[in-house]
Coordinates of C-alpha atoms in Angstrom, one line a residue:
Chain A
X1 CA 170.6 13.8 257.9
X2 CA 171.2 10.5 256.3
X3 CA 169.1 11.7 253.0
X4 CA 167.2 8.9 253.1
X5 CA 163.6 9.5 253.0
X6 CA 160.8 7.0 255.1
X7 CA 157.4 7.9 254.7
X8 CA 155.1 7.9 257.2
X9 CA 156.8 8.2 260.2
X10 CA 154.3 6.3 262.0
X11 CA 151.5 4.1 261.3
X12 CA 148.5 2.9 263.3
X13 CA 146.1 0.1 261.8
X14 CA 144.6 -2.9 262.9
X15 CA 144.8 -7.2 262.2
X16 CA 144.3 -8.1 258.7
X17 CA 145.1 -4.9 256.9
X18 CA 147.3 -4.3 254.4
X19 CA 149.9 -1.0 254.7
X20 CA 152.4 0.5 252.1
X21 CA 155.7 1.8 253.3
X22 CA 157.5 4.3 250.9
X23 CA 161.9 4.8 251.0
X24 CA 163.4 7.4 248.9
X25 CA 166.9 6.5 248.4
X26 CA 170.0 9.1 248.7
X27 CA 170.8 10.5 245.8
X28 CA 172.3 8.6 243.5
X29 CA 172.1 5.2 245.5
X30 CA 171.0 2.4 243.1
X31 CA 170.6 -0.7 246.4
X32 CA 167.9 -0.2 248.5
X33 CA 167.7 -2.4 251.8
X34 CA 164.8 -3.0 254.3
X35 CA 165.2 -3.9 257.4
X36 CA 162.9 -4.7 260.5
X37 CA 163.5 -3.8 264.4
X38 CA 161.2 -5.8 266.6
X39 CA 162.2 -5.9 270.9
X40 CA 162.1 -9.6 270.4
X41 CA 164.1 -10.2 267.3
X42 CA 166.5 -7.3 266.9
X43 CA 167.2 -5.8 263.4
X44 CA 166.8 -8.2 260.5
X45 CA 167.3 -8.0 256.9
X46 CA 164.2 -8.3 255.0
X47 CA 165.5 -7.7 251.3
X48 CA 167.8 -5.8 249.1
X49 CA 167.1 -4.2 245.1
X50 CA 169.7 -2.8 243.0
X51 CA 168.7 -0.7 240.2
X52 CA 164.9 -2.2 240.2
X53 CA 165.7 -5.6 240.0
X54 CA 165.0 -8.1 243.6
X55 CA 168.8 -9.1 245.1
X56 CA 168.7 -10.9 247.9
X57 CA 165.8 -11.9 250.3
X58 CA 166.3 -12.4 253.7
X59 CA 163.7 -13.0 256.3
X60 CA 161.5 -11.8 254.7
X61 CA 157.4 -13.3 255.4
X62 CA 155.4 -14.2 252.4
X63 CA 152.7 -11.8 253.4
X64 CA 155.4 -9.1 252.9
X65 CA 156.8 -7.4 249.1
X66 CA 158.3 -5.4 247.9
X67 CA 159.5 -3.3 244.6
X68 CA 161.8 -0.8 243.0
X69 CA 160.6 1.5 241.0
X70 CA 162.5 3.6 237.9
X71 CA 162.8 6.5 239.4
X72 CA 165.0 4.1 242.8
X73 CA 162.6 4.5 245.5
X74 CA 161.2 1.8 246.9
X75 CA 158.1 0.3 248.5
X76 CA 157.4 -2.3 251.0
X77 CA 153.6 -3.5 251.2
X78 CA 152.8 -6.0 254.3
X79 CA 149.6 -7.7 254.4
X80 CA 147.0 -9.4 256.6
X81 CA 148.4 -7.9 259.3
X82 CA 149.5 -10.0 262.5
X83 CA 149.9 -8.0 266.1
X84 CA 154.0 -9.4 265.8
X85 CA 154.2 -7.4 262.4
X86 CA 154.4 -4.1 265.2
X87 CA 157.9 -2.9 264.7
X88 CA 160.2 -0.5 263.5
X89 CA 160.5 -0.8 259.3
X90 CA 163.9 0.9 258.5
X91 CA 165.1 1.6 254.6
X92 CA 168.5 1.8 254.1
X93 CA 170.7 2.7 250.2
X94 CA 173.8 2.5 249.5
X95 CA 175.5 3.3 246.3
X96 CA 176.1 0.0 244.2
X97 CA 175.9 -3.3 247.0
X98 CA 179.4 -4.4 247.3
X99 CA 180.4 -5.3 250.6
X100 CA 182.5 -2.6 251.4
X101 CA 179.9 0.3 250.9
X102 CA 178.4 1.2 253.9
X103 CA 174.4 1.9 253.9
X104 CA 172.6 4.9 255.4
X105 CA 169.5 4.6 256.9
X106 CA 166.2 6.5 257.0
X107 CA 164.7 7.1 260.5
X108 CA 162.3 4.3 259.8
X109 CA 158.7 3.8 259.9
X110 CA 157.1 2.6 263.4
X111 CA 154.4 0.3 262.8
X112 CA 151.7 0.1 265.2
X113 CA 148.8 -2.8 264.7
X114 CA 145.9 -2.7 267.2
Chain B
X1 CA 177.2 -17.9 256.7
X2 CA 178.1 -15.2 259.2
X3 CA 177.1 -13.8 262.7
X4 CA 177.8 -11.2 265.5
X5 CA 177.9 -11.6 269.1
X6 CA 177.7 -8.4 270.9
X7 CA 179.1 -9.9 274.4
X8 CA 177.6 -7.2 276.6
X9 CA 173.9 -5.7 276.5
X10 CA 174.4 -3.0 278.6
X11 CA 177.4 -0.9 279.6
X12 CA 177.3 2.2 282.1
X13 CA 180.6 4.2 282.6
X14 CA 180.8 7.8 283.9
X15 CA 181.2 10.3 281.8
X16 CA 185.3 11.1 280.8
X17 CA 186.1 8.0 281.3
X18 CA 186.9 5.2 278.5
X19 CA 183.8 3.1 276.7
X20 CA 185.0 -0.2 275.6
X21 CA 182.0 -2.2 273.5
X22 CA 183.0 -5.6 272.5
X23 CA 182.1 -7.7 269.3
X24 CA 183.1 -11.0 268.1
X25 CA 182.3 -12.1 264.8
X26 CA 182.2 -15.3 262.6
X27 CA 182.0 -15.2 258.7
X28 CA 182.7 -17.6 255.7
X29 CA 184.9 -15.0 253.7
X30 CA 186.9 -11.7 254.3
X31 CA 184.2 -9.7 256.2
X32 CA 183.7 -6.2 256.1
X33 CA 182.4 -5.2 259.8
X34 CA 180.7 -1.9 260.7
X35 CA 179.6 0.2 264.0
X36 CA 176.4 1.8 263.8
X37 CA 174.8 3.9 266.5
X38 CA 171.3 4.7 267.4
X39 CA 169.8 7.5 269.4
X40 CA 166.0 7.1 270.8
X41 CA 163.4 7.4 267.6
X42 CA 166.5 7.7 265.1
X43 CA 168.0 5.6 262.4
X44 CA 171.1 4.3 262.5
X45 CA 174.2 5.9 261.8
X46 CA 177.3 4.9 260.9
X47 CA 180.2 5.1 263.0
X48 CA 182.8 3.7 261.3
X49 CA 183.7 0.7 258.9
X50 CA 186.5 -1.9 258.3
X51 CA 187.2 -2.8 254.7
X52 CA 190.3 -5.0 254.7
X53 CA 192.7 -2.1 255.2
X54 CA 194.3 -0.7 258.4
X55 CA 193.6 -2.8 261.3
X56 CA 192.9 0.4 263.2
X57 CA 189.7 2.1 262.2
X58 CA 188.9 5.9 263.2
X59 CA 185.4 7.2 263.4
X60 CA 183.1 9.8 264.1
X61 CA 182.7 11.6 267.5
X62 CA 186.2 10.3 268.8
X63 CA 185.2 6.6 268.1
X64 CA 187.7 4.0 267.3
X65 CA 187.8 0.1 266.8
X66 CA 190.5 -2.5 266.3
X67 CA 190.2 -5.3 263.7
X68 CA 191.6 -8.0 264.8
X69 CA 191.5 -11.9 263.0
X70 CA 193.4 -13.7 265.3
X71 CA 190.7 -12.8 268.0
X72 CA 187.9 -12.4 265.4
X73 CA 186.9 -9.0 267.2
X74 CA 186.0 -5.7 266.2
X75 CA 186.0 -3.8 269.6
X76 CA 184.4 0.1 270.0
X77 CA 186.8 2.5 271.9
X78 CA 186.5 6.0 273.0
X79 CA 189.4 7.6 275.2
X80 CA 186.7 9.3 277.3
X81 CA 182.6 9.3 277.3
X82 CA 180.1 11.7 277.0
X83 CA 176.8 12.0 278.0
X84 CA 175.8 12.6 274.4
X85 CA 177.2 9.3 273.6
X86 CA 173.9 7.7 275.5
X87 CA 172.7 5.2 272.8
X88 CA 172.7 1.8 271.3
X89 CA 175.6 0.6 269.2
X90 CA 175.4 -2.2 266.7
X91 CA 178.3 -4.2 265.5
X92 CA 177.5 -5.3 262.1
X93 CA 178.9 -7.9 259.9
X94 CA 178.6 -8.5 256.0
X95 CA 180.9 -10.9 254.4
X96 CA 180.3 -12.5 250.7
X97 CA 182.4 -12.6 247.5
X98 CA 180.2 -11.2 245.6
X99 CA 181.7 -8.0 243.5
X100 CA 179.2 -6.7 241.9
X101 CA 175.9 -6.0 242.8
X102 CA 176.3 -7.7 246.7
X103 CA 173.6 -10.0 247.4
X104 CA 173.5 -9.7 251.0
X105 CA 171.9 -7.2 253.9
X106 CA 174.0 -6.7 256.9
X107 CA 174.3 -9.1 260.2
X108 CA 173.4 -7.0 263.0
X109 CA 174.2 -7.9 266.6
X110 CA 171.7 -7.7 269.5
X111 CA 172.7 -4.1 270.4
X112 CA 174.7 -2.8 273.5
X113 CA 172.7 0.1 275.0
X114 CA 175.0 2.7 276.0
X115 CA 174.7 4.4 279.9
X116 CA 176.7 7.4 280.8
X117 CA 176.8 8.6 284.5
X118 CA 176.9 12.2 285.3

């Protein structure tokens, strides 16, 4: 058990719609990651928050956001859902970001859109 | 800007004998480099991690991997497999100077799904 926390495991919904996926960090872990596991592209880096605030973006679609909240866990909202958007939605915290800390990962969210 | 190439997709061995999983990487700065493994429906987990101290690096479940610049590789070893050790393995890269907060995700390779033979 990692001790992250990805809720819901899965999640069924069709084109156009707009889903909210919920991370609870480990305890104790300010950086929260999200990352996205697709057959065609692999896993990629969507974005990274420390302690509430936005730190990096990676390839991350403008339909997508996401926030921190005070309390660390995190949220990632995708909208106007596309049938590529189906994919695996992993959350991932380490303790600060440096480089050396490793991150843990939740056992992701598989999203489904009909 | 950095990268990982993951030079085989698949590998099947039998079981007791040695798993070899080979990465090469390519990064701007000092790069810290990771294994992750994961089973079917799981998320990853780490293996083991290379932070600019012994070459060598041990792991978990009997895993081991070798840092090594000249060769810019970071090759997965295990003496002898088991059929538990079924799984895909990502090699992982994230370099960047930044101290403090670290403004980047990790580089994942494409993955090298695991076989073991009975």
């Amino acid at each position: 058990d990692s001790g992250v926390t990805q809720t819901p495991k899965h999640l069924i919904t069709a084109t156009g719609q707009r889903v909210t996926l919920r991370c609870s960090p480990r305890s104790g872990d300010l950086s929260v990651y999200w990352y996205q596991q697709s057959l065609d592209q692999g896993l990629q880096f969507l974005i990274q928050y420390y302690n509430g605030e936005e730190r990096a973006k990676g390839n991350i679609l403008e339909r997508f956001s996401a926030q921190q909240f005070p309390d660390l866990h995190s949220e990632l909202n995708l909208s106007s859902l596309e049938l590529g958007d189906s994919a695996l939605y992993f959350c991932a915290s380490s303790v600060g970001g440096s480089r050396n800390q490793p991150q843990h990962f939740g056992d992701g969210t598989r999203l489904s859109i009909l | 800007a950095q990268s990982v190439t993951q030079l085989d997709s698949h590998v099947s061995v039998s079981e007791g004998t040695p798993v070899l999983l080979r990465c090469n990487y390519s990064s701007s700065y000092s790069p810290s480099l990771f294994w992750y493994v994961q089973h079917p429906n799981k998320g990853l987990q780490l293996l083991l991690k290379y932070t600019s101290a012994a070459t060598l690096v041990k792991g978990i479940n009997g895993f081991e991997a070798e840092f090594k610049k000249s060769e810019t590789s970071f090759h997965l070893t295990k003496p002898s497999a088991h059929m538990s050790d079924a799984a895909e393995y990502f090699c992982v890269v994230r370099s960047g100077d930044y101290s403090g907060g670290g403004a980047d995700g990790l580089t994942f390779g494409k993955g090298t799904h695991l076989i073991i033979q009975p």
